[in-house]
Tab-separated table of C-alpha atoms in Angstrom:
chain	number	residue	atom	x	y	z
A	23	UNK	CA	-32.968	1.078	29.086
A	24	UNK	CA	-30.099	0.392	31.480
A	25	UNK	CA	-27.297	-2.097	30.825
A	26	UNK	CA	-24.752	-4.118	32.735
A	27	UNK	CA	-21.759	-5.044	30.610
A	28	UNK	CA	-20.088	-8.061	32.212
A	29	UNK	CA	-16.509	-9.349	31.970
A	30	UNK	CA	-15.289	-6.880	29.343
A	31	UNK	CA	-11.624	-6.167	28.740
A	32	UNK	CA	-11.886	-2.436	29.391
A	33	UNK	CA	-9.313	-0.293	27.580
A	34	UNK	CA	-9.016	3.036	29.360
A	35	UNK	CA	-6.334	5.491	30.537
A	36	UNK	CA	-3.378	3.354	29.531
A	37	UNK	CA	-4.608	0.083	31.018
A	38	UNK	CA	-6.603	-3.008	30.059
A	39	UNK	CA	-8.570	-4.652	32.867
A	40	UNK	CA	-11.419	-7.149	33.039
A	41	UNK	CA	-14.308	-5.194	34.558
A	42	UNK	CA	-18.065	-4.827	34.672
A	43	UNK	CA	-19.637	-1.532	33.616
A	44	UNK	CA	-23.102	-0.452	34.708
A	45	UNK	CA	-24.982	2.039	32.509
A	46	UNK	CA	-27.913	3.912	34.032
A	47	UNK	CA	-29.858	6.839	32.614
A	48	UNK	CA	-27.331	7.396	29.862
A	49	UNK	CA	-24.326	7.568	32.179
A	50	UNK	CA	-21.685	5.167	33.440
A	51	UNK	CA	-22.790	4.684	37.031
A	52	UNK	CA	-20.392	2.011	38.255
A	53	UNK	CA	-17.165	0.286	37.165
A	54	UNK	CA	-16.048	-2.677	39.258
A	55	UNK	CA	-14.774	-6.228	38.916
A	56	UNK	CA	-18.013	-7.968	39.840
A	57	UNK	CA	-21.126	-5.836	39.842
A	58	UNK	CA	-24.277	-7.388	41.241
A	59	UNK	CA	-27.515	-5.466	40.986
A	60	UNK	CA	-31.177	-6.030	41.676
A	61	UNK	CA	-32.108	-3.166	39.384
A	62	UNK	CA	-33.913	-3.694	36.106
A	63	UNK	CA	-30.991	-3.873	33.670
A	64	UNK	CA	-30.207	-5.723	30.484
A	65	UNK	CA	-27.084	-7.799	30.959
A	66	UNK	CA	-24.517	-8.132	28.176
A	67	UNK	CA	-21.833	-10.789	28.407
A	68	UNK	CA	-18.676	-9.245	26.939
A	69	UNK	CA	-16.272	-12.017	27.888
A	70	UNK	CA	-13.537	-12.247	25.263
A	71	UNK	CA	-14.449	-8.795	23.917
A	72	UNK	CA	-12.914	-5.352	24.452
A	73	UNK	CA	-14.758	-2.260	25.645
A	74	UNK	CA	-13.459	1.092	24.388
A	75	UNK	CA	-14.671	4.644	24.836
A	76	UNK	CA	-16.366	5.739	21.624
A	77	UNK	CA	-14.108	7.495	19.160
A	78	UNK	CA	-14.473	11.267	18.851
A	79	UNK	CA	-13.680	12.341	15.293
A	80	UNK	CA	-12.543	15.955	15.287
A	81	UNK	CA	-12.765	16.380	11.505
A	82	UNK	CA	-15.606	15.221	9.280
A	83	UNK	CA	-17.542	16.616	6.318
A	84	UNK	CA	-21.090	15.258	6.337
A	85	UNK	CA	-22.175	17.548	3.457
A	86	UNK	CA	-25.445	18.890	4.827
A	87	UNK	CA	-26.816	21.388	3.908
A	88	UNK	CA	-26.482	21.879	0.183
A	89	UNK	CA	-24.301	18.928	-0.815
A	90	UNK	CA	-26.636	16.122	0.180
A	91	UNK	CA	-26.115	14.202	-3.060
A	92	UNK	CA	-22.741	13.291	-1.500
A	93	UNK	CA	-23.816	12.633	2.094
A	94	UNK	CA	-26.245	13.660	4.828
A	95	UNK	CA	-26.016	14.076	8.577
A	96	UNK	CA	-28.270	11.039	8.946
A	97	UNK	CA	-26.413	8.673	6.603
A	98	UNK	CA	-22.885	9.620	7.625
A	99	UNK	CA	-23.629	9.620	11.372
A	100	UNK	CA	-25.195	6.183	10.937
A	101	UNK	CA	-21.988	4.974	9.277
A	102	UNK	CA	-20.018	6.572	12.103
A	103	UNK	CA	-21.787	4.713	14.923
A	104	UNK	CA	-21.476	1.455	12.967
A	105	UNK	CA	-17.741	2.151	13.049
A	106	UNK	CA	-17.631	2.969	16.766
A	107	UNK	CA	-17.441	6.748	16.305
A	108	UNK	CA	-19.870	8.126	18.891
A	109	UNK	CA	-19.168	11.866	18.485
A	110	UNK	CA	-18.025	14.030	15.608
A	111	UNK	CA	-17.069	17.620	14.831
A	112	UNK	CA	-18.254	18.680	11.402
A	113	UNK	CA	-16.739	21.230	9.069
A	114	UNK	CA	-18.327	24.476	7.832
A	115	UNK	CA	-17.745	24.147	4.046
A	116	UNK	CA	-21.329	23.238	3.198
A	117	UNK	CA	-23.764	25.235	1.037
A	118	UNK	CA	-24.356	27.734	2.472
A	119	UNK	CA	-21.143	27.769	4.472
A	120	UNK	CA	-21.539	28.023	8.260
A	121	UNK	CA	-20.048	31.509	8.577
A	122	UNK	CA	-22.784	33.247	10.566
A	123	UNK	CA	-24.258	32.365	13.936
A	124	UNK	CA	-27.663	31.763	12.362
A	125	UNK	CA	-26.358	29.405	9.656
A	126	UNK	CA	-24.320	27.525	12.232
A	127	UNK	CA	-27.330	27.025	14.499
A	128	UNK	CA	-29.350	25.667	11.579
A	129	UNK	CA	-26.907	22.776	11.379
A	130	UNK	CA	-27.341	22.033	15.085
A	131	UNK	CA	-31.116	22.077	14.693
A	132	UNK	CA	-30.914	19.605	11.826
A	133	UNK	CA	-28.526	17.265	13.681
A	134	UNK	CA	-30.894	17.118	16.658
A	135	UNK	CA	-33.523	15.731	14.282
A	136	UNK	CA	-31.484	12.986	12.633
A	137	UNK	CA	-27.938	12.336	13.923
A	138	UNK	CA	-27.436	8.980	15.641
A	139	UNK	CA	-24.062	10.180	16.963
A	140	UNK	CA	-23.263	13.150	19.188
A	141	UNK	CA	-22.303	16.249	17.248
A	142	UNK	CA	-20.637	19.612	17.150
A	143	UNK	CA	-20.082	21.992	14.252
A	144	UNK	CA	-17.169	24.335	13.637
A	145	UNK	CA	-17.731	28.006	13.014
A	146	UNK	CA	-16.339	28.856	9.591
A	147	UNK	CA	-14.161	31.813	8.693
A	148	UNK	CA	-13.936	34.187	5.761
A	149	UNK	CA	-11.770	37.206	5.074
A	150	UNK	CA	-14.486	39.412	6.568
A	151	UNK	CA	-16.572	37.635	9.253
A	152	UNK	CA	-14.614	38.393	12.444
A	153	UNK	CA	-17.712	39.961	14.037
A	154	UNK	CA	-19.614	36.696	13.549
A	155	UNK	CA	-16.793	34.674	15.131
A	156	UNK	CA	-17.003	36.857	18.208
A	157	UNK	CA	-20.780	36.306	18.544
A	158	UNK	CA	-20.436	32.568	19.188
A	159	UNK	CA	-20.676	30.946	22.624
A	160	UNK	CA	-17.849	28.428	22.428
A	161	UNK	CA	-19.130	26.503	25.426
A	162	UNK	CA	-21.431	24.771	22.962
A	163	UNK	CA	-19.423	25.059	19.724
A	164	UNK	CA	-16.257	23.015	19.228
A	165	UNK	CA	-14.119	25.746	17.685
A	166	UNK	CA	-13.191	27.789	14.629
A	167	UNK	CA	-12.067	26.394	11.268
A	168	UNK	CA	-9.799	28.309	8.885
A	169	UNK	CA	-9.071	27.076	5.372
A	170	UNK	CA	-5.553	28.415	4.892
A	171	UNK	CA	-5.504	26.338	1.715
A	172	UNK	CA	-8.370	25.975	-0.756
A	173	UNK	CA	-10.269	22.705	-0.830
A	174	UNK	CA	-13.892	21.656	-1.380
A	175	UNK	CA	-15.971	24.825	-1.386
A	176	UNK	CA	-14.928	28.464	-1.481
A	177	UNK	CA	-13.729	29.314	2.022
A	178	UNK	CA	-10.075	30.216	1.510
A	179	UNK	CA	-8.894	32.840	4.002
A	180	UNK	CA	-5.825	34.437	2.442
A	181	UNK	CA	-5.939	38.066	3.634
A	182	UNK	CA	-3.000	38.497	6.060
A	183	UNK	CA	-4.875	41.163	8.037
A	184	UNK	CA	-7.915	38.902	8.414
A	185	UNK	CA	-5.713	36.060	9.643
A	186	UNK	CA	-3.979	38.351	12.129
A	187	UNK	CA	-7.370	39.469	13.461
A	188	UNK	CA	-8.719	35.926	13.810
A	189	UNK	CA	-5.594	34.672	15.578
A	190	UNK	CA	-5.328	37.682	17.876
A	191	UNK	CA	-8.955	38.447	18.759
A	192	UNK	CA	-10.670	35.068	19.163
A	193	UNK	CA	-10.269	33.049	22.339
A	194	UNK	CA	-10.984	29.430	21.415
A	195	UNK	CA	-9.232	26.592	19.623
A	196	UNK	CA	-8.573	27.372	15.942
A	197	UNK	CA	-8.254	24.443	13.555
A	198	UNK	CA	-6.576	24.918	10.195
A	199	UNK	CA	-6.279	23.317	6.796
A	200	UNK	CA	-2.773	24.322	5.819
A	201	UNK	CA	-1.568	24.401	2.210
A	202	UNK	CA	0.153	27.305	0.454
A	203	UNK	CA	-2.449	28.117	-2.194
A	204	UNK	CA	-0.281	30.238	-4.527
A	205	UNK	CA	2.373	27.505	-4.567
A	206	UNK	CA	-0.230	24.814	-5.288
A	207	UNK	CA	-1.528	26.855	-8.237
A	208	UNK	CA	2.013	27.443	-9.488
A	209	UNK	CA	2.835	23.740	-9.250
A	210	UNK	CA	-0.325	22.814	-11.142
A	211	UNK	CA	0.389	25.355	-13.888
A	212	UNK	CA	3.914	23.978	-14.285
A	213	UNK	CA	2.741	20.347	-14.447
A	214	UNK	CA	0.019	21.140	-16.999
A	215	UNK	CA	2.478	23.049	-19.172
A	216	UNK	CA	4.815	20.036	-19.094
A	217	UNK	CA	2.359	17.129	-19.340
A	218	UNK	CA	-0.947	18.570	-20.528
A	219	UNK	CA	-4.295	18.512	-18.741
A	220	UNK	CA	-4.980	14.777	-18.993
A	221	UNK	CA	-3.073	13.998	-15.800
A	222	UNK	CA	-3.057	10.917	-13.594
A	223	UNK	CA	-3.744	11.072	-9.865
A	224	UNK	CA	-0.105	10.390	-8.974
A	225	UNK	CA	0.601	14.044	-9.801
A	226	UNK	CA	-1.509	15.081	-6.806
A	227	UNK	CA	1.307	15.026	-4.181
A	228	UNK	CA	3.568	16.842	-6.638
A	229	UNK	CA	1.032	19.619	-7.145
A	230	UNK	CA	0.000	19.749	-3.469
A	231	UNK	CA	3.594	19.372	-2.450
A	232	UNK	CA	5.532	18.941	0.767
A	233	UNK	CA	6.666	22.543	0.517
A	234	UNK	CA	3.105	23.820	0.107
A	235	UNK	CA	2.072	22.026	3.303
A	236	UNK	CA	5.120	23.031	5.304
A	237	UNK	CA	5.043	26.710	4.292
A	238	UNK	CA	1.413	27.106	5.326
A	239	UNK	CA	1.707	25.115	8.562
A	240	UNK	CA	4.802	27.110	9.508
A	241	UNK	CA	2.935	30.359	8.880
A	242	UNK	CA	0.030	29.191	11.074
A	243	UNK	CA	2.404	28.196	13.877
A	244	UNK	CA	4.168	31.575	13.672
A	245	UNK	CA	0.831	33.381	13.942
A	246	UNK	CA	-0.199	31.235	16.902
A	247	UNK	CA	3.065	31.840	18.734
A	248	UNK	CA	2.865	35.563	18.043
A	249	UNK	CA	-0.621	35.833	19.566
A	250	UNK	CA	-0.523	32.876	21.993
A	251	UNK	CA	-3.432	31.355	20.048
A	252	UNK	CA	-4.660	27.831	20.748
A	253	UNK	CA	-3.947	26.219	17.347
A	254	UNK	CA	-4.720	22.715	16.090
A	255	UNK	CA	-3.390	21.840	12.623
A	256	UNK	CA	-5.422	19.176	10.858
A	257	UNK	CA	-4.363	16.247	8.641
A	258	UNK	CA	-0.560	16.453	8.758
A	259	UNK	CA	0.727	14.791	5.593
A	260	UNK	CA	4.492	15.344	5.551
A	261	UNK	CA	7.462	14.401	7.681
A	262	UNK	CA	8.823	17.922	7.314
A	263	UNK	CA	5.880	19.479	9.171
A	264	UNK	CA	6.613	17.407	12.282
A	265	UNK	CA	9.419	19.778	13.246
A	266	UNK	CA	6.748	22.378	14.004
A	267	UNK	CA	5.341	20.374	16.935
A	268	UNK	CA	6.611	19.027	20.234
A	269	UNK	CA	6.175	15.995	22.464
A	270	UNK	CA	8.226	17.358	25.364
A	271	UNK	CA	5.312	18.870	27.302
A	272	UNK	CA	1.994	17.355	28.429
A	273	UNK	CA	-0.947	17.679	26.058
A	274	UNK	CA	-2.888	19.922	28.448
A	275	UNK	CA	-0.021	22.445	28.361
A	276	UNK	CA	0.310	22.513	24.567
A	277	UNK	CA	-0.864	25.593	22.726
A	278	UNK	CA	-0.132	24.031	19.326
A	279	UNK	CA	-1.324	20.517	18.499
A	280	UNK	CA	-1.660	18.321	15.432
A	281	UNK	CA	-3.850	15.637	13.904
A	282	UNK	CA	-3.089	12.641	11.689
A	283	UNK	CA	-5.735	11.086	9.475
A	284	UNK	CA	-6.349	7.444	8.672
A	285	UNK	CA	-5.524	7.823	4.972
A	286	UNK	CA	-2.130	9.385	5.677
A	287	UNK	CA	-1.334	6.472	8.008
A	288	UNK	CA	-2.589	3.781	5.618
A	289	UNK	CA	-1.844	4.801	2.014
A	290	UNK	CA	1.219	6.155	0.209
A	291	UNK	CA	1.877	7.633	-3.226
A	292	UNK	CA	2.474	4.096	-4.516
A	293	UNK	CA	-1.250	3.457	-4.125
A	294	UNK	CA	-2.238	6.052	-6.739
A	295	UNK	CA	-1.447	3.414	-9.376
A	296	UNK	CA	-4.354	1.232	-8.241
A	297	UNK	CA	-6.617	3.628	-6.301
A	298	UNK	CA	-6.305	6.755	-8.445
A	299	UNK	CA	-8.762	9.489	-7.514
A	300	UNK	CA	-10.202	7.321	-4.740
A	301	UNK	CA	-7.252	8.303	-2.549
A	302	UNK	CA	-7.200	11.896	-3.775
A	303	UNK	CA	-7.369	14.022	-0.623
A	304	UNK	CA	-6.247	17.518	0.295
A	305	UNK	CA	-3.554	17.517	1.601
A	306	UNK	CA	-2.350	14.732	-0.645
A	307	UNK	CA	-1.288	11.249	0.381
A	308	UNK	CA	2.480	11.426	0.052
A	309	UNK	CA	5.472	9.054	0.285
A	310	UNK	CA	5.927	5.912	2.344
A	311	UNK	CA	8.645	7.822	4.235
A	312	UNK	CA	6.138	10.535	5.162
A	313	UNK	CA	3.646	7.855	6.211
A	314	UNK	CA	6.171	6.131	8.458
A	315	UNK	CA	7.239	9.376	10.104
A	316	UNK	CA	3.644	10.462	10.712
A	317	UNK	CA	2.910	7.091	12.327
A	318	UNK	CA	6.025	7.455	14.474
A	319	UNK	CA	4.804	10.918	15.526
A	320	UNK	CA	1.430	9.469	16.563
A	321	UNK	CA	3.244	6.924	18.725
A	322	UNK	CA	5.604	9.397	20.408
A	323	UNK	CA	3.046	12.148	21.040
A	324	UNK	CA	4.269	14.690	18.509
A	325	UNK	CA	0.908	14.223	16.795
A	326	UNK	CA	-1.882	14.227	19.342
A	327	UNK	CA	-5.016	12.787	17.724
A	328	UNK	CA	-6.118	10.464	14.934
A	329	UNK	CA	-9.214	11.339	12.901
A	330	UNK	CA	-10.628	10.750	9.411
A	331	UNK	CA	-11.350	13.950	7.457
A	332	UNK	CA	-14.326	11.894	6.229
A	333	UNK	CA	-15.356	13.714	3.043
A	334	UNK	CA	-17.630	11.781	0.661
A	335	UNK	CA	-18.105	12.453	-3.045
A	336	UNK	CA	-20.185	10.458	-5.500
A	337	UNK	CA	-18.719	7.704	-7.666
A	338	UNK	CA	-19.478	9.771	-10.739
A	339	UNK	CA	-17.517	12.704	-9.329
A	340	UNK	CA	-14.572	10.513	-8.370
A	341	UNK	CA	-14.551	8.896	-11.823
A	342	UNK	CA	-13.933	12.232	-13.504
A	343	UNK	CA	-10.476	12.908	-14.886
A	344	UNK	CA	-7.934	13.842	-12.209
A	345	UNK	CA	-8.141	17.635	-12.535
A	346	UNK	CA	-11.954	17.585	-12.330
A	347	UNK	CA	-12.347	14.929	-9.625
A	348	UNK	CA	-12.933	16.409	-6.146
A	349	UNK	CA	-10.676	15.610	-3.206
A	350	UNK	CA	-11.878	13.576	-0.246
A	351	UNK	CA	-13.289	10.175	0.635
A	352	UNK	CA	-15.451	8.348	3.185
A	353	UNK	CA	-13.745	6.801	6.231
A	354	UNK	CA	-15.790	6.977	9.459
A	355	UNK	CA	-17.212	3.465	9.199
A	356	UNK	CA	-13.738	1.938	9.262
A	357	UNK	CA	-11.441	4.275	11.212
A	358	UNK	CA	-11.311	2.205	14.420
A	359	UNK	CA	-11.043	-1.005	12.394
A	360	UNK	CA	-8.085	0.419	10.468
A	361	UNK	CA	-6.315	1.314	13.709
A	362	UNK	CA	-7.069	-2.159	15.088
A	363	UNK	CA	-5.410	-3.641	12.011
A	364	UNK	CA	-2.300	-1.678	12.967
A	365	UNK	CA	-2.642	-3.199	16.446
A	366	UNK	CA	-2.741	-6.689	14.947
A	367	UNK	CA	0.409	-5.811	12.991
A	368	UNK	CA	2.150	-4.921	16.265
A	369	UNK	CA	2.481	-1.251	15.334
A	370	UNK	CA	0.372	0.292	18.130
A	371	UNK	CA	-1.186	-0.743	21.425
A	372	UNK	CA	-4.887	-0.723	22.222
A	373	UNK	CA	-4.454	1.913	24.965
A	374	UNK	CA	-2.649	4.191	22.526
A	375	UNK	CA	-5.434	3.847	19.961
A	376	UNK	CA	-7.915	4.879	22.658
A	377	UNK	CA	-5.652	7.725	23.745
A	378	UNK	CA	-5.411	9.256	20.268
A	379	UNK	CA	-9.003	8.639	19.144
A	380	UNK	CA	-10.858	9.372	22.393
A	381	UNK	CA	-8.936	10.649	25.444
A	382	UNK	CA	-6.793	13.249	23.728
A	383	UNK	CA	-9.639	14.627	21.626
A	384	UNK	CA	-11.766	15.100	24.735
A	385	UNK	CA	-8.876	16.775	26.563
A	386	UNK	CA	-7.849	19.047	23.686
A	387	UNK	CA	-11.340	20.391	23.108
A	388	UNK	CA	-12.359	20.332	26.805
A	389	UNK	CA	-15.380	18.166	25.993
A	390	UNK	CA	-17.725	17.704	28.921
A	391	UNK	CA	-17.829	14.137	30.336
A	392	UNK	CA	-16.848	12.221	27.213
A	393	UNK	CA	-13.851	10.373	25.822
A	394	UNK	CA	-13.208	8.178	28.873
A	395	UNK	CA	-14.745	5.195	30.629
A	396	UNK	CA	-15.343	6.877	33.969
A	397	UNK	CA	-18.160	6.878	36.503
A	398	UNK	CA	-20.395	9.879	35.893
A	399	UNK	CA	-19.379	10.171	32.238
A	400	UNK	CA	-21.753	9.694	29.325
A	401	UNK	CA	-21.933	6.056	28.252
A	402	UNK	CA	-20.412	6.495	24.778
A	403	UNK	CA	-18.966	3.004	24.457
A	404	UNK	CA	-17.899	0.503	21.832
A	405	UNK	CA	-17.587	-3.265	22.159
A	406	UNK	CA	-15.119	-4.733	19.662
A	407	UNK	CA	-14.264	-8.302	18.755
A	408	UNK	CA	-10.578	-8.428	17.910
A	409	UNK	CA	-10.885	-11.909	16.474
A	410	UNK	CA	-13.861	-11.567	14.128
A	411	UNK	CA	-12.812	-10.542	10.620
A	412	UNK	CA	-14.790	-8.053	8.575
A	413	UNK	CA	-14.752	-7.966	4.765
A	414	UNK	CA	-15.582	-4.564	3.311
A	415	UNK	CA	-18.093	-4.999	0.512
A	416	UNK	CA	-20.172	-2.452	-1.349
A	417	UNK	CA	-23.265	-3.942	0.290
A	418	UNK	CA	-21.833	-3.385	3.776
A	419	UNK	CA	-21.254	0.336	3.270
A	420	UNK	CA	-23.585	2.828	4.941
A	421	UNK	CA	-22.221	5.970	3.286
A	422	UNK	CA	-24.610	7.689	0.918
A	423	UNK	CA	-21.849	7.847	-1.706
A	424	UNK	CA	-21.753	4.037	-1.787
A	425	UNK	CA	-18.010	3.455	-2.041
A	426	UNK	CA	-14.915	3.145	0.145
A	427	UNK	CA	-11.168	3.085	-0.485
A	428	UNK	CA	-11.193	-0.034	1.732
A	429	UNK	CA	-13.532	-2.070	-0.495
A	430	UNK	CA	-12.185	-5.616	-0.811
A	431	UNK	CA	-10.068	-5.334	2.329
A	432	UNK	CA	-10.696	-7.720	5.220
A	433	UNK	CA	-10.230	-6.067	8.592
A	434	UNK	CA	-9.152	-8.414	11.364
A	435	UNK	CA	-11.636	-6.994	13.906
A	436	UNK	CA	-15.319	-6.099	14.072
A	437	UNK	CA	-17.467	-3.543	15.851
A	438	UNK	CA	-20.059	-5.521	17.848
A	439	UNK	CA	-22.019	-2.843	19.704
A	440	UNK	CA	-22.037	0.938	19.975
A	441	UNK	CA	-23.659	2.901	22.800
A	442	UNK	CA	-24.362	6.631	22.447
A	443	UNK	CA	-25.422	8.290	25.720
A	444	UNK	CA	-26.224	4.841	27.075
A	445	UNK	CA	-28.464	3.995	24.126
A	446	UNK	CA	-27.532	0.796	22.268
A	447	UNK	CA	-27.753	2.328	18.826
A	448	UNK	CA	-25.781	-0.380	16.943
A	449	UNK	CA	-26.017	-4.049	17.864
A	450	UNK	CA	-24.309	-6.555	15.549
A	451	UNK	CA	-25.543	-4.851	12.403
A	452	UNK	CA	-28.964	-3.848	13.759
A	453	UNK	CA	-29.754	-0.193	14.502
A	454	UNK	CA	-32.102	1.221	17.122
A	455	UNK	CA	-32.923	4.697	15.820
A	456	UNK	CA	-35.399	5.568	18.553
A	457	UNK	CA	-32.980	8.096	20.063
A	458	UNK	CA	-30.607	10.583	18.491
A	459	UNK	CA	-27.262	11.871	19.688
A	460	UNK	CA	-26.735	15.035	21.701
A	461	UNK	CA	-24.943	18.332	21.193
A	462	UNK	CA	-21.434	18.258	22.643
A	463	UNK	CA	-20.722	20.744	25.420
A	464	UNK	CA	-17.328	22.152	26.355
A	465	UNK	CA	-15.812	23.094	29.726
A	466	UNK	CA	-14.575	26.551	28.795
């Protein structure tokens, strides 16, 4: 089906303009002020609404295979498109971990059968799988993921020689989870010796401390500079780490980039009192000062993209005592809405939201024909109503885990429609699951 979106306030490449957008055969075929056509199209009146390129989330954990009691590619991708996220890049710490070419391709095969959003999957690293990393064709794989700090799963890469080899011998973007694991373990041992094992969640940023984040991120940056590696550090959580990045050169010239996540922009350590384990992430949510500085870095270009690190766990798992409760939480259904709340608060412009959630992600990863509203590009589009509030209830959640740290919050905006490859997959709460998303391709 082809569509003509009329009178939308199109947010794209730093501007907002009232335009019509014609979608034909999955692509954006024309963008003009007044499009008239005799072709067989379905017309959508978007007057008073805003049209954005779909968000591209460069860091999600959808838990399939092996952890499907927490989430599945189907359920989490469905939540994503309901939130205006049209493409995602999923992490390798599943069971089994995606650390061979064959295991990686199994995930792509599964996504083709069930994912309503477009997809790519990172190749995972171990201390001994360099040969597998070199087998991958990175024109159809988003990149490499290194856990330089332990988190969900068992994928810590801590052998200095292995890290040197990965940074020096691979030729694609490397994304990292950076926390100094020995320091984290030392901090936890010290806290348990002092307070016992029945700890509250507010100890999390003390155990997974500023220093643990900075030390590991600094080490990654030093390795990248040594080998001229294309490095992207995920989920920056401290103000101190910002000194490792720059905003003085254009994004396309950067060899080292950074990501901020919704939870580090929204919550602070004060929220552990009421949210407890439900805001327990790795790296930890830290101080309001860190939050403010990270937001400032998003605005001034020191941090390049905004993503979610969507990582669901069951309610039962999250209700365990702090030391046993896993880290991570679901966010993809509300990431754009959270950023639009910041817009309503006067903290960020609509073009800058689009820049950090769509344009910059597409540019950084060299994604083919996505991330912009341009003629000839795939029609991955989102229509939002800035003036229709949206209360987050348990019943409204699409995550398999069935909870959200935003439950009870009323967002000021709503996602009205989401197009994936020109297919109207989400329409005011109604899904059309007759078509699935496509594998992302990369211009490398």
